[in-house]
Structure formats: structure tokens, C-alpha cells
XYZ file of C-alpha atoms in Angstrom:
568
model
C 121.742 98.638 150.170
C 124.808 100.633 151.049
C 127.241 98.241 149.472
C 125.352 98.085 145.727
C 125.744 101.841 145.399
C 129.037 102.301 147.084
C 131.054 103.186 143.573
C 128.387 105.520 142.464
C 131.297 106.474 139.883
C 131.801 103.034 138.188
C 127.853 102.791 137.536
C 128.397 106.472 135.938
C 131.492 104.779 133.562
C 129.603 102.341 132.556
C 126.967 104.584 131.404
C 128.510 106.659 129.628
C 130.809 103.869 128.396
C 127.793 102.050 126.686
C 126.477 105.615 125.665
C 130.083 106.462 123.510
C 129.511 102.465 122.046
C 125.831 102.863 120.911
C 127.126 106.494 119.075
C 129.991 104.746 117.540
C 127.435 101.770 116.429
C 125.165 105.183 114.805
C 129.067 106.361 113.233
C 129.445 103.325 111.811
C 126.295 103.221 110.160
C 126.583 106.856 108.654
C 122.986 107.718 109.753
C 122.163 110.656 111.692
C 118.956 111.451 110.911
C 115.856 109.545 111.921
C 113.723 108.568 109.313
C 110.327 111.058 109.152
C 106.805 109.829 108.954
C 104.515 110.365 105.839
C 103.309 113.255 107.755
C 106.385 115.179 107.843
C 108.097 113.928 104.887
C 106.664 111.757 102.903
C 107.569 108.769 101.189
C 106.542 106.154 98.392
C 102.647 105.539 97.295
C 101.802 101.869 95.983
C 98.897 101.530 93.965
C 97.288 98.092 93.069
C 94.703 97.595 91.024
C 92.920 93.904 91.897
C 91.647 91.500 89.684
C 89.069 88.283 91.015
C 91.015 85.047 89.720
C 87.087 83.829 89.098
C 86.423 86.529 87.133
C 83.612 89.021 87.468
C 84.233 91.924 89.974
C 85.953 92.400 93.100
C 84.131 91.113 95.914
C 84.332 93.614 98.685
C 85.278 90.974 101.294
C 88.209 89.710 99.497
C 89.606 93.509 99.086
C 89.078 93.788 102.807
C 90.801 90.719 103.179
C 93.660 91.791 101.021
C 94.385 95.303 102.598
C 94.377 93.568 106.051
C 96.766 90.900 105.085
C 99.096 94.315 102.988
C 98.959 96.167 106.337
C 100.180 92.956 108.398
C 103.006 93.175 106.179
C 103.797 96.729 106.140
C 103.079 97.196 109.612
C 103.706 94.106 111.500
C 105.874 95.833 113.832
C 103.479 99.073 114.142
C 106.427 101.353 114.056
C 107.355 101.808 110.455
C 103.751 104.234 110.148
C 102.511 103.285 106.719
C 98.897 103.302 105.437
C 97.228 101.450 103.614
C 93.861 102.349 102.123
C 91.026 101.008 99.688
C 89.927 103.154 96.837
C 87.219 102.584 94.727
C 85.840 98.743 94.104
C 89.214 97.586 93.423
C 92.355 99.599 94.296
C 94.765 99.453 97.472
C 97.022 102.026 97.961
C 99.852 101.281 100.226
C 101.644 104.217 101.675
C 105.174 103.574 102.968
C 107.532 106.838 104.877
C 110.929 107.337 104.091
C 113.490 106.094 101.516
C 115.836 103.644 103.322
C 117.041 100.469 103.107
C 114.229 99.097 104.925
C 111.414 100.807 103.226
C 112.937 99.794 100.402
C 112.339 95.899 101.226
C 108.775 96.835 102.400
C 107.343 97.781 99.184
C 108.471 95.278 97.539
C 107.423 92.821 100.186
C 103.804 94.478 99.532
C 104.115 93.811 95.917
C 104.581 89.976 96.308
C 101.375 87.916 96.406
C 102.944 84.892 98.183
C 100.414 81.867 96.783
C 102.337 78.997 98.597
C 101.195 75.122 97.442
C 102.269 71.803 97.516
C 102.295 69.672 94.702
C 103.749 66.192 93.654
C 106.622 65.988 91.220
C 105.673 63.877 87.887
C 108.699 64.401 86.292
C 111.891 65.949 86.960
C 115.502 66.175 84.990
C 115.458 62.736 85.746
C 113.093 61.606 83.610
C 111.485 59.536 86.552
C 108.414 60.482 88.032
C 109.716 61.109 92.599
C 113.560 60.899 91.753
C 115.283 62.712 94.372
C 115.421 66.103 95.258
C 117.971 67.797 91.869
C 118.776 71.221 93.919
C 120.046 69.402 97.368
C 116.827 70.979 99.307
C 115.375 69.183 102.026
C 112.164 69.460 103.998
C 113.096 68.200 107.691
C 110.427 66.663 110.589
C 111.176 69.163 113.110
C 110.301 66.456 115.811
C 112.938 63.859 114.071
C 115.400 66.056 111.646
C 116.886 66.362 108.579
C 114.713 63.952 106.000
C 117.473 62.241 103.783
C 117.206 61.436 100.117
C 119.103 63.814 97.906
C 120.937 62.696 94.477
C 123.129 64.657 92.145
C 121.343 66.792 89.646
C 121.336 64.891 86.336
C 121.083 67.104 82.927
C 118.238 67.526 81.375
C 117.979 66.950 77.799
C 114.764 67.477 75.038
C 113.592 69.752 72.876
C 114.049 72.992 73.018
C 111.012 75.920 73.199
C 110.656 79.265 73.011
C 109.810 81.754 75.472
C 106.275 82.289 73.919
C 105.666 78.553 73.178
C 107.363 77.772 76.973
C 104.795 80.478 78.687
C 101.811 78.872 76.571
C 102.607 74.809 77.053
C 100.942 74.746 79.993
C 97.943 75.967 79.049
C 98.140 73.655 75.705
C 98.154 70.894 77.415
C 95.849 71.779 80.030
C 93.446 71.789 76.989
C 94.355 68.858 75.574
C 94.053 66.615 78.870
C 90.794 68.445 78.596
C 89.360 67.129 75.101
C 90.139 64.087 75.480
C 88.847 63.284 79.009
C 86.221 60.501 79.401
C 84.194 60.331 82.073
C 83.863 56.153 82.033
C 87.691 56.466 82.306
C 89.705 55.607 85.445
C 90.125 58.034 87.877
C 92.679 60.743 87.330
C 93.539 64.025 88.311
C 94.473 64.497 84.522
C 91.764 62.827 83.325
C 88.598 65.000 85.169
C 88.988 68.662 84.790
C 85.183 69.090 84.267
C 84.090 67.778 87.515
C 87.150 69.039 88.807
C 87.281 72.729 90.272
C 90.252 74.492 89.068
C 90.298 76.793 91.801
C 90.330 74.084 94.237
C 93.274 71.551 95.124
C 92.994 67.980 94.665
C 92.633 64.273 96.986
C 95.770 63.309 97.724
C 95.078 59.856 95.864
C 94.679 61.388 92.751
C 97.801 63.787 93.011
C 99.161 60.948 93.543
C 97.976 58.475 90.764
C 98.718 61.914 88.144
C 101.914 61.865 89.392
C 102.991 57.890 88.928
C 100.916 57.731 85.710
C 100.699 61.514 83.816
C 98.531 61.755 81.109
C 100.818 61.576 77.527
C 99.424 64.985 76.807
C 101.242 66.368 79.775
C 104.549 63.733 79.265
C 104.764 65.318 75.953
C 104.392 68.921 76.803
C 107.327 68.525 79.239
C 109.686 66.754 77.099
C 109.168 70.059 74.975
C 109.417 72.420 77.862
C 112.535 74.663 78.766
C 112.789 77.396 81.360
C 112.016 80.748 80.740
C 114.987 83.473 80.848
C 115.904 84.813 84.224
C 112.925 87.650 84.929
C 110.420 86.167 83.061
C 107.112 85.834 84.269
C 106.478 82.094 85.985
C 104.251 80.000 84.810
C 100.464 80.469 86.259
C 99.644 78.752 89.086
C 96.566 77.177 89.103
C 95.583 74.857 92.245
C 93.459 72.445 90.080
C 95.650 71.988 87.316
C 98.915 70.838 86.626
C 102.046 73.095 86.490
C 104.901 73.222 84.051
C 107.181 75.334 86.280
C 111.335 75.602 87.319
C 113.635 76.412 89.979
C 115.722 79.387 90.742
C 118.439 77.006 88.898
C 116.562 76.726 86.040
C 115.868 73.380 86.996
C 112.226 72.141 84.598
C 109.632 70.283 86.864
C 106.252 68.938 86.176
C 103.623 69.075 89.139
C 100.449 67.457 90.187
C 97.277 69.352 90.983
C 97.760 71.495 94.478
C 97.130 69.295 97.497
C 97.809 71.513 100.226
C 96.903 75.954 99.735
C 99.251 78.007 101.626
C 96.481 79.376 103.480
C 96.487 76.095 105.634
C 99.219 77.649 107.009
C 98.686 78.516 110.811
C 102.598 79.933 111.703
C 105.789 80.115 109.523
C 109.108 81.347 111.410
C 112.739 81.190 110.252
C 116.421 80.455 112.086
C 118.678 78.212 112.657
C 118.166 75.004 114.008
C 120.741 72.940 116.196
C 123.763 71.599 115.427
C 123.184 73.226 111.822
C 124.563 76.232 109.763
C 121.858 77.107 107.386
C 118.683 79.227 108.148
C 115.134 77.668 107.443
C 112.006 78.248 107.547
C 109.132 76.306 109.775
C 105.930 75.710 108.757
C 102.978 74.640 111.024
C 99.542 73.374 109.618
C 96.261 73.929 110.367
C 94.787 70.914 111.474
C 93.406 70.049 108.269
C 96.662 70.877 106.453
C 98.555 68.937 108.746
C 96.443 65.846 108.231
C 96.487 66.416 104.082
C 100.239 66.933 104.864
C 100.792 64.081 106.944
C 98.880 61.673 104.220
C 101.112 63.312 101.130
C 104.481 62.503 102.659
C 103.376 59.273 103.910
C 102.294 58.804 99.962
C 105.414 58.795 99.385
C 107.504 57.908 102.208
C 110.506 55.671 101.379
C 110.061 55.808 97.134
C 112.016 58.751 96.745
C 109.364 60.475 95.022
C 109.408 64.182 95.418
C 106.754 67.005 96.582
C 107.279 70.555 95.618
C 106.496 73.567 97.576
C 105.784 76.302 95.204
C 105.874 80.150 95.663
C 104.294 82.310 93.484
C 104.474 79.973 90.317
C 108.406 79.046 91.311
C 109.608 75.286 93.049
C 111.185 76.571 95.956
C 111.912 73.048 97.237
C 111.299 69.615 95.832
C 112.424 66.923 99.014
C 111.674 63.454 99.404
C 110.335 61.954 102.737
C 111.427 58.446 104.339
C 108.524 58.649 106.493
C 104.837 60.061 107.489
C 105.771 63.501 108.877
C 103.063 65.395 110.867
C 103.327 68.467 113.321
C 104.916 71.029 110.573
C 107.872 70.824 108.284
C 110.636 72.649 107.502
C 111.749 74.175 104.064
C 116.008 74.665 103.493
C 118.020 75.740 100.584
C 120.143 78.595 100.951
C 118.617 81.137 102.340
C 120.446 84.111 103.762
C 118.672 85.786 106.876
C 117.180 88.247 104.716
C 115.450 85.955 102.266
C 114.642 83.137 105.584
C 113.106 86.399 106.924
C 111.340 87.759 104.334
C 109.516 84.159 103.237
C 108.184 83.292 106.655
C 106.404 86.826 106.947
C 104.753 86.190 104.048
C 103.729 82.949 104.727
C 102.854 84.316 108.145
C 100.763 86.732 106.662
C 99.060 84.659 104.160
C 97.993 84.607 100.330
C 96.370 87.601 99.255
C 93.249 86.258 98.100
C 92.892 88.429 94.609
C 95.402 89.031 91.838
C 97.444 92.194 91.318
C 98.732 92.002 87.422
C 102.155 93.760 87.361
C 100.434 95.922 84.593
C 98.101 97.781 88.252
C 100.830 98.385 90.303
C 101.785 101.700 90.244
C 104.720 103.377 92.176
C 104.920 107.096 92.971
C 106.758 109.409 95.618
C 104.381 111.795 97.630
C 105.238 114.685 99.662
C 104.739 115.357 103.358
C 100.778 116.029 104.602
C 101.633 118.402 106.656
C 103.098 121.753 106.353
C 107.237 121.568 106.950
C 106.488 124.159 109.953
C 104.375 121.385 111.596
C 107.773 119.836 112.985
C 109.005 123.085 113.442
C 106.481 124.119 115.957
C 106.589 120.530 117.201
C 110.402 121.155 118.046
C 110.309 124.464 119.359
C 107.599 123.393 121.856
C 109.921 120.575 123.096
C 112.201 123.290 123.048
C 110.308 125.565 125.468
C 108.987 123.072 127.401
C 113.126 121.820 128.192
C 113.575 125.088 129.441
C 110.973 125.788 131.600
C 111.773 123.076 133.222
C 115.279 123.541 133.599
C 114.744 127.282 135.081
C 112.390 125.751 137.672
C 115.136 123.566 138.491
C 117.546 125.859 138.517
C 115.202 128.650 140.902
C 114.024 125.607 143.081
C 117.233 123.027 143.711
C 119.860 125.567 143.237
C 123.343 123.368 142.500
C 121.054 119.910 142.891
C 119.444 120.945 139.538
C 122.683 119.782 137.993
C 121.302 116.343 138.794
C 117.813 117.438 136.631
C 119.772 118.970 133.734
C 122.186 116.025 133.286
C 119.435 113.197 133.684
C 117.507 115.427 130.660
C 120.783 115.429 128.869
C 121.484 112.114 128.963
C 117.808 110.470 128.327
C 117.993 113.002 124.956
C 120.881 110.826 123.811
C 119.837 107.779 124.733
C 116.425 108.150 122.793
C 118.070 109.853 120.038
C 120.358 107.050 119.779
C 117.845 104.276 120.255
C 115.793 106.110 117.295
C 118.864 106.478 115.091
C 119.476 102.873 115.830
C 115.675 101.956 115.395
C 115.190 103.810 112.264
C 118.278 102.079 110.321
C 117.179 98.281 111.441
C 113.693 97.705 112.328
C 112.152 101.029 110.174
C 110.869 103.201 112.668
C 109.793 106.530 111.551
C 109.372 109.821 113.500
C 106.259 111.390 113.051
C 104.126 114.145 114.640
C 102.325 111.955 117.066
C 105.641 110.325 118.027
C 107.097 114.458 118.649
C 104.179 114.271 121.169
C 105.255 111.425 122.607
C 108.998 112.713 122.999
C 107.859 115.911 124.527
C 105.667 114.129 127.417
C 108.984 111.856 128.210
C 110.952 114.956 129.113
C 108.184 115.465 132.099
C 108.533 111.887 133.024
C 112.307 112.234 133.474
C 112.299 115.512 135.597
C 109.571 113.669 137.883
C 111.807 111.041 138.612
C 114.857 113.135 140.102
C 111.734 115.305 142.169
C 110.718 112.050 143.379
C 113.704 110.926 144.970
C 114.825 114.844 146.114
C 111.751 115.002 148.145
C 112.381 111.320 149.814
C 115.386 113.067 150.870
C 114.063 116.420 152.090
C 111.851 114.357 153.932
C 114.715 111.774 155.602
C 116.647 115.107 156.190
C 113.898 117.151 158.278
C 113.865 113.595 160.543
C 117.529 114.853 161.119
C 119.552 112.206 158.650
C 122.711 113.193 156.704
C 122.537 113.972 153.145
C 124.944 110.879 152.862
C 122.328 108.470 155.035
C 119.177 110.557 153.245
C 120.256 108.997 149.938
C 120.244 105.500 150.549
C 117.160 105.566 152.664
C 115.190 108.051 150.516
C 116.511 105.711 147.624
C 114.262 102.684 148.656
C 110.983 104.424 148.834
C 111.448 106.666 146.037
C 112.582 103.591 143.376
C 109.178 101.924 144.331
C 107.498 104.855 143.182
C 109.235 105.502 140.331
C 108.688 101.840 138.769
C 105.261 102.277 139.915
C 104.700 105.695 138.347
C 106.683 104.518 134.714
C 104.863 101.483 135.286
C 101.936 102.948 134.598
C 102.663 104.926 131.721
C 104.543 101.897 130.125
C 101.140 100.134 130.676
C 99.189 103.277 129.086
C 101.806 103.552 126.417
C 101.237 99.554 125.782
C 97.555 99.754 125.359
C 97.180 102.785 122.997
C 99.654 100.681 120.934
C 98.054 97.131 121.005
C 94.138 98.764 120.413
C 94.830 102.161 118.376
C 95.266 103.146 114.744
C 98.273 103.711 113.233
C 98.202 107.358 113.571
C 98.577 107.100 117.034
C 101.224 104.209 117.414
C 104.028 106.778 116.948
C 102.485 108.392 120.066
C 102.281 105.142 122.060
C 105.774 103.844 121.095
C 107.559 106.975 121.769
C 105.845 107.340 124.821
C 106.836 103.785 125.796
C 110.478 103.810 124.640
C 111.064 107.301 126.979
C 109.103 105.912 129.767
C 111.525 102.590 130.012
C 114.955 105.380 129.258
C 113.672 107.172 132.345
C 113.967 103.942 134.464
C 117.344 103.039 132.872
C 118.238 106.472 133.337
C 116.769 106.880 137.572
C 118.569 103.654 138.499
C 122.047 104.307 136.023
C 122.457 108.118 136.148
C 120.049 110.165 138.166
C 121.062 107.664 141.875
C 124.279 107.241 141.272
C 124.914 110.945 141.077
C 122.973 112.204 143.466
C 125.047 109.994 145.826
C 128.334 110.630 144.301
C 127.407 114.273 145.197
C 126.193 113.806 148.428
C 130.029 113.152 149.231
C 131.235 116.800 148.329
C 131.494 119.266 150.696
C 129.631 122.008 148.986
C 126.336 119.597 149.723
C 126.725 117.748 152.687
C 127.769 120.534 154.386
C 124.602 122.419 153.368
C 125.754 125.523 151.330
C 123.324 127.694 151.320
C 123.646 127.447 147.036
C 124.079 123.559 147.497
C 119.535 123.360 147.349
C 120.522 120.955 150.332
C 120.903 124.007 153.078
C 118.500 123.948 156.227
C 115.838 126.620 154.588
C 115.624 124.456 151.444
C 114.531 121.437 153.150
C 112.587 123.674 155.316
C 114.326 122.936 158.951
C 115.226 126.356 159.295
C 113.621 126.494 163.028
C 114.491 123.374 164.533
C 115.814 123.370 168.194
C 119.090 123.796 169.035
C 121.258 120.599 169.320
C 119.711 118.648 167.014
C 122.031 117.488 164.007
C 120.331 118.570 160.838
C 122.838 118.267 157.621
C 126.386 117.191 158.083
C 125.777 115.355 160.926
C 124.844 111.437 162.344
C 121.381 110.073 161.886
């Protein structure tokens, strides 16, 4: 034991060393401020208005459906302490703290509706109904790789429309497909939208016969189709009907019925895979999606015909497949980390199951619900309580209380570090509860260092050195330490899992002190104590030192008997 703490200074360096590097990390960032809940300072106030894509009214399900899905995304992590809220029959008000970077990307993650479907390709730039993929994406077989079959993009040439006669072809030749279909005729996902439900996707057979054979109504409406202008609207994405749609490129496309809803969708995670350089993002089915899946690439396997994955009325990714791929799929391009990110939590998440029209979503700033002198008070009783407990130090350990004070002094900078650093990446916000939570980590700390002193007073009165009491007080006390933070990490833990959001800033705050006290016991508050036990001033037993013979209470013992200073 003697030989891992024998450079009680180099543990000390290191400390402090890491300490100066997390500060310079905060310097670099220019943020020295934590970012304040909604409580103490506000923030931004979504309001969406739904609208039931059946028509009629809002069913209450669905908007419980669609604020539990918001609040996933706003507070996946449970530390960034927004609300979210119903109002009324059909509103959801999304409440998000703060004004950062990350907030920022919140709200506008709230505002997306992320409808994910896959469709067949009918036609493409090409001209040829499954040519290959015109962007370069690829959808890979996680269990085999990368799924070849890419060609050059090829220009696209026809007529050209404008944006109101682009934004209405769809529609126009939804209607005709309509008029003229026969119910004696052949099968055809064109060729049935009566008995077809428009809300509902298709059979993979007749995706699949629309797409080798589309109806001249639809050939005709995309020979006369052109993108809309960067911004525009996308075309409306109906799973039952064909889609006249583009690309981020601009690239025109037109799509079968929806075989697979994005709601079959059991996991979606992004990185990097081996031996590549791109990000992607995974996708793994349900096991009725995975068998639709499964079926639709092995449609198509080998014929360089294409199936698009769609995003909220936009071809994300039109691959080819060379063989039946089951067990998930993966969707490339280039994504950046922030975009790989930002897709698979809200395909994690799901499709919000109503529509918010652009025309219901309202966005306002709000002030703080409390009173400003709420954090005030909050402070100053942090304040008072670091005090107290530094003069009982101070009255009770004498010199030894430098020990308390610097082990206080040093968790304050690591949490207010780790917040700073929190707040700027992963949007953690300080509020009220989370004050709380500060304040009851200062008591956690002190306990530590009273822990260990009194393992030594008690190795000391069986007539050990200060030197020896260290080590062997050491053992014991470090058991009950990580069995004492234990147990409020495991407290802090379960308020977080199985409470509200008002009282996650409590839990989390209570958590992240309770594991900078152990960090701090084993890096700071040992290592000291046992760099001190080597002065003079303490070893010796000054009667200042809080290590004399009437501090440890051996005041009477019988002459002869080494108490401080000397052998065990």
C-alpha cells in the first residue's frame, strides 16, 4: 500500500495539472457562465398547433403520442431541463432554457417531423426505371459491407415547370391515375387508389410492378417535373401514393407507393464504420420491417434498380442492392457528425404521428419563473453553509483543516469546470433544483476528509505514527467512502431514471458531486494528508498541528508508551 502513495506530490501535479488543462479547454471556448434553467432565466417557448393527416380533430392519443416522442427529443439526455406541455385539444408547447449553440439545434430538432419511408425509384435522370444510384449514396449490409452499384449522374433534360405547377403535379396526376382506374384492370399500385388506403403503404409486389411499368399519367407528369428552388416546401408525402420528389442536389425522382413507414424502425445510431472515413447512419427493423425490407432489396437485387429512403418529403438516398439484405441497413452520403447525429435521433425517436403546418409553429422568448432573488438566496445559502463548515474545521482540526478547505476548493472547480464544460457540449442547464443539488455535495466532500481523520485518530490512540496512521487508516476509511458515495450515486441515479424533469437537475448535480468527491478523496484529500504527515509541525504533534495528544484524545496514557512521533 505504502509504495502506491509514496509520491503523494506527483498524484497532487497531476491534479492540478489536469485541473489548469480542463480551464484552458473552458478559455478556449470563451464560456464562463453556465447556462441557467427556465426557472432562473428563461429561454425560448415553441408552440405547435397539430393537425390529424385524416382529417377531423385531434385524437387525444396521438397528441400524447406526439409530446412524448417532442420530449424524447428535447430531453433525451435529461439534463438540458426543457418542458414540454399540451394545451388545449391540439397545441404542444415546447419549452427550451438558454440561448446557446445547443439550444439552438434543439428547437429546431423539435420542429422537424421526421416521416422516414422507403419507396422504389420509377424513374430517375436516367430515364430508366432502377438505374443506379445519381448522388453516389449507398445503403451497406452491415453484416457484409458496402453494397456496390453507383453510376455517374447523367443530366436530366424535359420540360420545364413552374414552382406552382411543380408543387401541384403530384397531386394532378394522383387524380388522373385516379379517373381512369378500372377495377377489371391488372393489378397496379397506380391503377387501385380506391381500394387502396392512402394512409397506408403498399405490397411490395405492387411497388414493385408501379415501378417497372408506371402508369403514363405519372410518366408524363415527370417528364414535366423540375425541382423546386432551394427552401421550398417538398412535395407531400403520402404513403399510399406516388411521390414526385428531389434530392438535396436537385436531383428529380419519381417513387412508388411507401413500402416500409419509418416507424418500423426499432434503433437508428450513427459513426463510423471500419476501415471507412465517412459517418453513417444504422438502421435496425422491427421484425416486420425487416422482413418487408429484406423482400424489397431482394426485389431488386442484382438489376440495379434503386429504392429511396425519404425524409420528410426529400430522397435522402436512392442505392441499389446486389443482394437480399436483412438484419438493418445503413444510409451514407455526406454527412458531417452533426447532421449523422441529428438524423439517427430522430429516427430513434420516431415520426410524430400528426402534422404541424409551418403556419402553427410559433416561436417566442419567455422570462425566468422565478424571481431573480431565487438564485440569489440559493447562492448565499451555499454560501453560508461553506462557511460553517469551514469554521468547524477550523475550531475542530486546527492546521489539519487545511486538508478540508483545500478538498472544498478544489471539488468547486472541478464541478464548475465540468458544468462549464457540460453546458457548452451536451446542454446542461443550472437550475434551482440542481443549486440544491450543489449545496448537498459540499457536505459529501467535508465527510470524506472526517472519515479518514477519524481512521487515523483511531490508529493513533493504538499508539501508531501519524506517518503509519495514514496508510493504515487509509484502507478502512476508502471502503467507506466508496460505500457512503456509493450510495448517494445510487440515490442520485434513481431520482434521475424515475423522476420528472423538475427534479433531474437535483439528481444529476447530486450525482456529478458525489463521483468529484471520490475523484477528489483518492487524488487530493489522501495524497495530502500524507504529504503532510511528513512535516514536522504534524508528526511531531504541535499542539496547533489538530494531530497533538489532546486532539486525538491520548492525553492520559501511561508513561513509555510512544504516542505521535514515534514507532508503531
Amino acid at each position: 500500500m505504502a509504495r502506491k502513495t509514496a509520491r503523494p506530490g506527483r498524484t497532487l501535479a497531476l491534479l492540478f495539472l489536469a485541473i489548469a488543462i480542463m480551464f484552458g479547454g473552458i478559455a478556449f471556448a470563451g464560456t464562463w457562465k453556465p447556462e441557467l434553467g427556465l426557472d432562473l432565466r428563461g429561454g425560448t417557448e415553441i408552440s405547435m398547433t397539430a393537425e390529424n393527416s385524416e382529417g377531423g380533430s385531434v385524437p387525444k392519443e396521438s397528441l400524447d403520442e406526439a409530446k412524448s416522442i417532442i420530449d424524447q427529443r428535447v430531453n433525451g439526455s435529461g439534463i438540458t431541463g426543457g418542458r414540454v406541455t399540451t394545451e388545449g385539444n391540439d397545441v404542444i408547447k415546447v419549452s427550451i432554457p438558454g440561448t446557446g449553440k445547443v439550444q439552438q439545434e434543439t428547437a429546431e430538432r423539435v420542429r422537424q417531423t421526421a416521416k422516414l419511408r422507403f419507396r422504389l425509384v420509377a424513374c430517375s435522370p436516367q430515364k430508366t426505371c432502377g438505374a443506379a444510384d445519381p448522388s453516389g449514396s449507398m445503403v451497406q449490409d452491415p453484416s457484409t459491407g458496402t453494397v456496390p452499384g453507383t453510376s455517374p449522374r447523367a443530366a436530366f433534360g424535359g420540360e420545364t415547370a413552374s414552382a406552382s405547377e411543380t408543387a401541384s403535379a403530384s397531386d394532378k396526376a394522383s387524380e388522373k391515375a385516379s379517373e381512369s382506374a378500372d377495377p377489371s384492370a391488372s393489378p397496379s399500385a397506380g391503377a387501385k387508389p380506391e381500394k387502396q388506403n392512402e394512409n397506408a403503404v403498399v405490397k411490395v409486389d405492387d411497388a414493385v410492378e408501379f415501378m417497372r411499368k408506371p402508369p403514363q399519367e405519372w410518366a408524363t407528369a415527370y417528364n414535366s417535373f423540375s425541382c423546386p428552388a432551394p427552401g421550398a416546401e417538398p412535395a407531400e408525402d403520402i404513403p399510399g401514393k406516388p411521390l414526385l420528389t428531389c434530392d438535396e442536389d436537385g436531383v428529380p425522382y419519381l417513387l412508388t407507393p411507401a413500402v416500409i413507414e419509418g416507424t418500423e424502425i426499432s434503433e437508428a445510431s450513427y459513426g463510423i464504420p471500419q476501415q471507412q472515413a465517412n459517418y453513417v447512419v444504422t438502421l435496425d427493423f422491427k421484425s416486420e420491417g425487416n422482413k418487408v425490407f429484406a423482400d424489397t432489396t431482394g426485389a431488386i437485387a442484382g438489376t440495379n434498380e434503386q429504392f429511396a429512403i425519404v425524409l420528410d418529403g426529400k430522397v435522402i438516398s436512392a442505392p441499389t442492392a446486389d443482394s437480399r439484405i436483412s438484419g438493418g441497413a445503413q444510409i451514407s452520403g455526406d454527412f458531417t457528425q452533426e447532421s449523422a447525429a441529428a438524423l439517427a435521433n430522430n429516427l430513434k425517436y420516431g415520426s410524430l404521428p400528426l402534422d404541424f403546418p409551418e403556419d402553427g409553429i410559433q416561436t417566442r422568448v419567455i422570462g425566468p419563473t422565478l424571481a431573480g432573488n431565487q438564485l440569489t438566496a440559493g447562492l448565499w445559502a451555499g454560501l453560508v453553509g461553506l462557511i460553517l463548515v469551514v469554521i468547524f474545521s477550523i475550531l475542530y482540526y486546527r492546521a489539519m483543516s487545511i486538508v478540508v478547505i483545500g478538498s472544498l476548493l478544489v471539488a468547486g472547480a472541478l464541478t464548475y469546470g465540468m458544468i462549464l464544460l457540460l453546458s457548452e457540449t451536451a446542454g446542461v442547464t443550472l437550475d434551482l433544483p440542481g443549486v440544491a443539488g450543489l449545496i448537498v455535495g459540499i457536505g459529501i466532500t467535508a465527510d470524506s476528509f472526517i472519515i479518514l481523520y477519524e481512521r487515523m485518530r483511531d490508529d493513533m490512540r493504538e499508539g501508531r505514527s501519524m506517518r503509519v496512521a495514514v496508510d493504515t487508516a487509509w484502507v478502512r476509511a476508502r471502503n467507506t467512502c466508496l460505500a457512503s458515495d456509493g450510495v448517494s450515486f445510487l440515490a442520485a441515479f434513481v431520482l434521475y431514471v424515475f423522476a420528472t424533469n423538475e427534479v433531474k437537475g437535483f439528481a444529476f448535480m447530486l450525482g456529478l458531486t458525489t463521483i468529484i468527491d471520490v475523484l477528489v478523496f483518492f487524488w487530493f484529500t489522501h495524497p495530502m494528508t500524507k504529504l503532510m504527515a511528513g512535516w514536522g509541525f504534524f508528526n511531531k504533534g504541535h499542539v496547533l498541528s489538530g494531530m497533538d495528544q489532546r486532539a486525538i484524545g491520548t492525553v492520559d496514557a501511561p508513561k513509555g508508551t510512544t504516542l505521535v512521533g514515534g514507532k508503531a
